Every structure is written in C-alpha cells, then in structure tokens.
Amino acid sequence: TIDRLETYRQSIDGYKKQGMLERANRLQAIIPRIEAELGLIDDARTLLHSLPPINGSTDIPVAMAEVGEDSRAESILREDLQKSPDDTLWQDVSGPQIRGAIALSRHKPEEAIEALRPGLPYDMRSFELPAMRGRAYLAVGQPGLAAVEFRKIVDHPTVDPLSHNLPLAHLGLARAKALLGDAAGSGDEYEKFFALWKDADADLPVLKDARLEYARRPRTR
C-alpha cells in the first residue's frame, strides 16, 4: 500500500513535469480515498480540498463520504448519474460505491449493502465493491457474509496485487472470524495482515487499531 502511494506520487510528478495536468489530477484523485480507508482522515480531507474539479471520478465522492462530507458526495453523485443515465458502469459500479460510502458514513450499513447490490456481477473488476460490502456486513453484525466478501479479495490477489484492499481484506477476515468465535483463524489473519504491512508506518491508524485488537484477542491453547 505504501509502495502504491509512492508510485502514484512519482507518476503524478512525472505527468506534471510533462505538462499533462489532467492525467496528473485524475491520478491524484485516487489518493484521498486510499488515505481515508487507511484512517488518514485529516490527510485525505486536506487533499480533497486542494484538488481541482475532476469530472467522472468515483474515488473523490467516495473519499468525501469517508471523511464525513457525505452531503458533497451526494451532490456529485446526483449530478454524475444525471449526466450518465445509460452508462452501465456508472449505474452499476461507480454509483453503488458512492451510495454505499454515503450510507456507511451515515451509519446505515443495511442501506449500504442494498446500494452495493447492483455491483455484484462486477466484483472481480477490482476490489472496491467487495471491500466496501465486507465492511458493511461487519457493521451490520453479519460476520459470515462479511467473510465471504473479504475472501473474494484474498482468493484473487492477482486482480490488483498492490491494492490497499488486499491487506485490509485479511484484517476484515480477522475481525469476521473473531466475531464468529474462530480465535485461531482470526489470529492467523491478523498475522497475515501484519506480514503484508511489516514495512508500513507504525503510526498508520488502521495498523495501530489492528495491533490493539490482536493484543486483546482471546488466546488459544
């Protein structure tokens, strides 16, 4: 994940040096969503406020919702869906992600699950849909269904091997298995998560939370 962010930043700098500002901005639009999902809320919010308008971005309104600016995200969603009434990917992939993020921001995981339903046929295009659906199922207290979503990601790492959602899926599985009473399986998933992020910043919020959860978990004999 850290490598992915650095790669993005290097590419952004390269595009800017070549005068390709639109490409640089579109790539930069991905970063605040990643930051928000890693728990770097202030960083994500600061970057969102500095970005120019980028038409058609899914990541920007999702990130807005994830940092608590769900009204702004809803406004963008409404405008973009009106512009693309016949665009299947917008109606079934991008729109559901934004709706799901807004619902989760408003602590309505049941609505998020329903919003994400149209994206089911597109789950293996990338990890964003099953990752968000997994978080929603955890929030609604259905760890078995959450585990199914996170398993889609860990069983298909080649879809996007550098995605931040790959290690986070192991963390999601660890949490789901803990809620299912599988202490040993939960511990194994935490350890896989820590191994994948062994070089990550120790102050990364999601990593700190995981370490606290791991330390407090029931011990198996």
Short mmCIF file of C-alpha atoms in Angstrom, two decimals:
data_model
loop_
_atom_site.label_atom_id
_atom_site.label_comp_id
_atom_site.label_asym_id
_atom_site.label_seq_id
_atom_site.Cartn_x
_atom_site.Cartn_y
_atom_site.Cartn_z
CA THR A 1 0.00 0.00 0.00
CA ILE A 2 2.77 2.40 0.90
CA ASP A 3 4.54 1.41 -2.32
CA ARG A 4 1.33 2.08 -4.27
CA LEU A 5 1.02 5.59 -2.84
CA GLU A 6 4.65 6.36 -3.63
CA THR A 7 4.22 5.03 -7.17
CA TYR A 8 1.19 7.28 -7.64
CA ARG A 9 3.07 10.31 -6.35
CA GLN A 10 6.03 9.66 -8.65
CA SER A 11 3.70 9.25 -11.62
CA ILE A 12 1.84 12.45 -10.71
CA ASP A 13 5.11 14.38 -10.57
CA GLY A 14 6.11 12.91 -13.93
CA TYR A 15 2.84 13.93 -15.59
CA LYS A 16 3.10 17.44 -14.18
CA LYS A 17 6.65 17.84 -15.49
CA GLN A 18 5.39 16.82 -18.93
CA GLY A 19 2.55 19.33 -18.73
CA MET A 20 -0.07 16.57 -18.57
CA LEU A 21 -2.07 18.18 -15.78
CA GLU A 22 -5.36 16.41 -16.46
CA ARG A 23 -3.71 12.98 -16.17
CA ALA A 24 -1.88 14.11 -13.03
CA ASN A 25 -5.11 15.30 -11.45
CA ARG A 26 -7.01 12.13 -12.32
CA LEU A 27 -4.30 10.00 -10.75
CA GLN A 28 -4.14 12.27 -7.71
CA ALA A 29 -7.88 11.81 -7.23
CA ILE A 30 -7.25 8.19 -6.19
CA ILE A 31 -5.03 9.10 -3.24
CA PRO A 32 -7.56 10.63 -0.81
CA ARG A 33 -9.73 7.51 -0.96
CA ILE A 34 -6.78 5.31 -0.08
CA GLU A 35 -5.77 7.68 2.73
CA ALA A 36 -9.30 7.73 4.12
CA GLU A 37 -9.52 3.93 4.09
CA LEU A 38 -6.21 3.72 5.94
CA GLY A 39 -7.56 6.03 8.62
CA LEU A 40 -5.62 9.11 7.49
CA ILE A 41 -8.75 11.24 7.58
CA ASP A 42 -7.13 14.64 8.00
CA ASP A 43 -4.67 13.98 5.17
CA ALA A 44 -7.48 12.82 2.91
CA ARG A 45 -9.64 15.85 3.72
CA THR A 46 -6.78 18.28 3.11
CA LEU A 47 -6.01 16.74 -0.28
CA LEU A 48 -9.68 16.70 -1.28
CA HIS A 49 -9.94 20.41 -0.61
CA SER A 50 -6.87 21.12 -2.74
CA LEU A 51 -7.89 19.11 -5.81
CA PRO A 52 -9.42 20.80 -8.85
CA PRO A 53 -12.83 19.58 -10.07
CA ILE A 54 -12.43 16.20 -11.80
CA ASN A 55 -15.45 15.07 -13.78
CA GLY A 56 -16.45 11.42 -13.58
CA SER A 57 -14.28 10.44 -10.62
CA THR A 58 -15.65 7.72 -8.34
CA ASP A 59 -12.84 7.97 -5.80
CA ILE A 60 -13.35 11.64 -4.93
CA PRO A 61 -17.01 11.41 -3.82
CA VAL A 62 -16.30 8.10 -2.06
CA ALA A 63 -13.44 9.75 -0.18
CA MET A 64 -15.66 12.74 0.63
CA ALA A 65 -18.18 10.42 2.22
CA GLU A 66 -15.45 8.56 4.08
CA VAL A 67 -14.13 11.78 5.66
CA GLY A 68 -17.63 12.84 6.69
CA GLU A 69 -18.51 15.18 3.82
CA ASP A 70 -21.37 12.99 2.68
CA SER A 71 -23.57 15.90 1.51
CA ARG A 72 -20.90 16.94 -1.00
CA ALA A 73 -20.59 13.33 -2.13
CA GLU A 74 -24.35 13.08 -2.59
CA SER A 75 -24.41 16.23 -4.71
CA ILE A 76 -21.69 14.87 -7.01
CA LEU A 77 -23.45 11.52 -7.25
CA ARG A 78 -26.69 13.16 -8.29
CA GLU A 79 -25.01 15.26 -10.97
CA ASP A 80 -22.92 12.42 -12.41
CA LEU A 81 -25.80 9.94 -12.55
CA GLN A 82 -27.91 12.51 -14.39
CA LYS A 83 -25.10 13.01 -16.89
CA SER A 84 -24.72 9.27 -17.47
CA PRO A 85 -28.20 7.69 -17.38
CA ASP A 86 -27.26 5.00 -19.89
CA ASP A 87 -23.71 4.32 -18.66
CA THR A 88 -23.84 0.80 -17.24
CA LEU A 89 -20.59 1.09 -15.29
CA TRP A 90 -21.71 4.31 -13.68
CA GLN A 91 -25.13 2.97 -12.81
CA ASP A 92 -23.90 -0.44 -11.55
CA VAL A 93 -20.34 0.14 -10.32
CA SER A 94 -19.48 3.77 -9.60
CA GLY A 95 -22.88 4.91 -8.38
CA PRO A 96 -23.29 1.98 -5.96
CA GLN A 97 -19.85 2.63 -4.46
CA ILE A 98 -20.68 6.27 -3.81
CA ARG A 99 -24.12 5.41 -2.42
CA GLY A 100 -22.55 2.72 -0.23
CA ALA A 101 -19.91 5.09 1.11
CA ILE A 102 -22.56 7.70 1.90
CA ALA A 103 -24.69 5.13 3.74
CA LEU A 104 -21.72 3.89 5.76
CA SER A 105 -20.79 7.46 6.64
CA ARG A 106 -24.32 7.92 7.97
CA HIS A 107 -24.09 4.68 9.97
CA LYS A 108 -26.67 2.92 7.83
CA PRO A 109 -24.89 -0.31 6.82
CA GLU A 110 -28.11 -2.02 5.74
CA GLU A 111 -28.62 0.74 3.16
CA ALA A 112 -25.01 0.36 2.05
CA ILE A 113 -25.49 -3.37 1.43
CA GLU A 114 -28.59 -2.70 -0.65
CA ALA A 115 -26.86 0.13 -2.55
CA LEU A 116 -23.95 -2.14 -3.45
CA ARG A 117 -26.14 -4.98 -4.74
CA PRO A 118 -26.09 -3.89 -8.43
CA GLY A 119 -22.31 -4.21 -8.43
CA LEU A 120 -22.24 -7.94 -7.64
CA PRO A 121 -21.60 -9.01 -11.27
CA TYR A 122 -18.60 -6.67 -11.37
CA ASP A 123 -16.89 -7.72 -8.13
CA MET A 124 -13.74 -9.03 -9.78
CA ARG A 125 -13.06 -5.94 -11.89
CA SER A 126 -11.37 -4.51 -8.80
CA PHE A 127 -11.53 -4.93 -5.03
CA GLU A 128 -13.53 -1.82 -4.14
CA LEU A 129 -17.02 -3.34 -4.24
CA PRO A 130 -16.39 -6.49 -2.13
CA ALA A 131 -14.20 -4.50 0.29
CA MET A 132 -16.96 -1.98 0.95
CA ARG A 133 -19.60 -4.70 1.11
CA GLY A 134 -17.47 -6.61 3.62
CA ARG A 135 -17.18 -3.54 5.84
CA ALA A 136 -20.95 -3.04 5.64
CA TYR A 137 -21.65 -6.64 6.66
CA LEU A 138 -19.29 -6.28 9.62
CA ALA A 139 -21.06 -3.07 10.63
CA VAL A 140 -24.46 -4.74 10.46
CA GLY A 141 -23.26 -7.71 12.54
CA GLN A 142 -23.17 -10.40 9.86
CA PRO A 143 -19.57 -11.66 10.05
CA GLY A 144 -20.24 -14.77 7.97
CA LEU A 145 -21.33 -12.71 4.98
CA ALA A 146 -18.50 -10.25 5.61
CA ALA A 147 -16.03 -13.14 5.44
CA VAL A 148 -17.43 -14.19 2.05
CA GLU A 149 -16.73 -10.71 0.68
CA PHE A 150 -13.20 -10.46 2.08
CA ARG A 151 -12.46 -13.99 0.84
CA LYS A 152 -13.21 -12.85 -2.72
CA ILE A 153 -10.26 -10.48 -2.39
CA VAL A 154 -7.70 -12.72 -0.67
CA ASP A 155 -8.50 -15.60 -3.04
CA HIS A 156 -7.88 -13.43 -6.12
CA PRO A 157 -4.81 -11.32 -5.28
CA THR A 158 -3.73 -11.02 -8.92
CA VAL A 159 -6.73 -8.78 -9.68
CA ASP A 160 -4.74 -5.95 -8.09
CA PRO A 161 -1.71 -7.21 -6.14
CA LEU A 162 -0.68 -3.75 -4.91
CA SER A 163 -4.15 -2.70 -3.76
CA HIS A 164 -4.53 -1.50 -0.18
CA ASN A 165 -7.68 -3.61 -0.10
CA LEU A 166 -5.67 -6.84 -0.20
CA PRO A 167 -4.06 -6.47 3.26
CA LEU A 168 -7.23 -4.83 4.55
CA ALA A 169 -9.19 -7.92 3.46
CA HIS A 170 -7.03 -10.05 5.77
CA LEU A 171 -7.84 -7.60 8.55
CA GLY A 172 -11.52 -7.83 7.67
CA LEU A 173 -11.32 -11.63 7.79
CA ALA A 174 -9.56 -11.44 11.16
CA ARG A 175 -12.41 -9.34 12.54
CA ALA A 176 -15.09 -11.52 10.97
CA LYS A 177 -13.55 -14.73 12.32
CA ALA A 178 -13.23 -13.18 15.78
CA LEU A 179 -16.96 -12.41 15.75
CA LEU A 180 -17.65 -15.98 14.59
CA GLY A 181 -15.70 -17.34 17.56
CA ASP A 182 -12.79 -18.66 15.49
CA ALA A 183 -9.95 -17.30 17.62
CA ALA A 184 -7.22 -19.33 15.91
CA GLY A 185 -8.36 -18.39 12.42
CA SER A 186 -8.69 -14.77 13.45
CA GLY A 187 -5.14 -14.75 14.83
CA ASP A 188 -3.82 -16.25 11.59
CA GLU A 189 -5.46 -13.49 9.53
CA TYR A 190 -4.10 -10.77 11.80
CA GLU A 191 -0.62 -12.22 11.35
CA LYS A 192 -1.02 -12.28 7.56
CA PHE A 193 -2.10 -8.65 7.68
CA PHE A 194 0.93 -7.68 9.79
CA ALA A 195 3.27 -9.60 7.47
CA LEU A 196 1.95 -7.77 4.41
CA TRP A 197 2.45 -4.44 6.17
CA LYS A 198 5.67 -5.19 8.02
CA ASP A 199 7.32 -2.13 6.44
CA ALA A 200 4.36 0.23 6.89
CA ASP A 201 4.45 3.31 9.11
CA ALA A 202 3.83 2.09 12.66
CA ASP A 203 1.59 5.12 13.28
CA LEU A 204 -0.81 4.24 10.46
CA PRO A 205 -4.22 4.39 12.20
CA VAL A 206 -5.63 1.17 10.75
CA LEU A 207 -2.42 -0.68 11.70
CA LYS A 208 -2.49 0.68 15.26
CA ASP A 209 -6.12 -0.40 15.62
CA ALA A 210 -5.28 -3.88 14.36
CA ARG A 211 -2.40 -4.26 16.81
CA LEU A 212 -4.66 -3.30 19.71
CA GLU A 213 -7.30 -5.80 18.58
CA TYR A 214 -4.68 -8.52 18.19
CA ALA A 215 -3.30 -7.89 21.68
CA ARG A 216 -6.78 -8.10 23.21
CA ARG A 217 -7.95 -11.21 21.38
CA PRO A 218 -8.71 -14.41 23.32
CA ARG A 219 -5.69 -16.71 23.42
CA THR A 220 -5.97 -20.23 22.04
CA ARG A 221 -4.23 -23.18 23.60
#
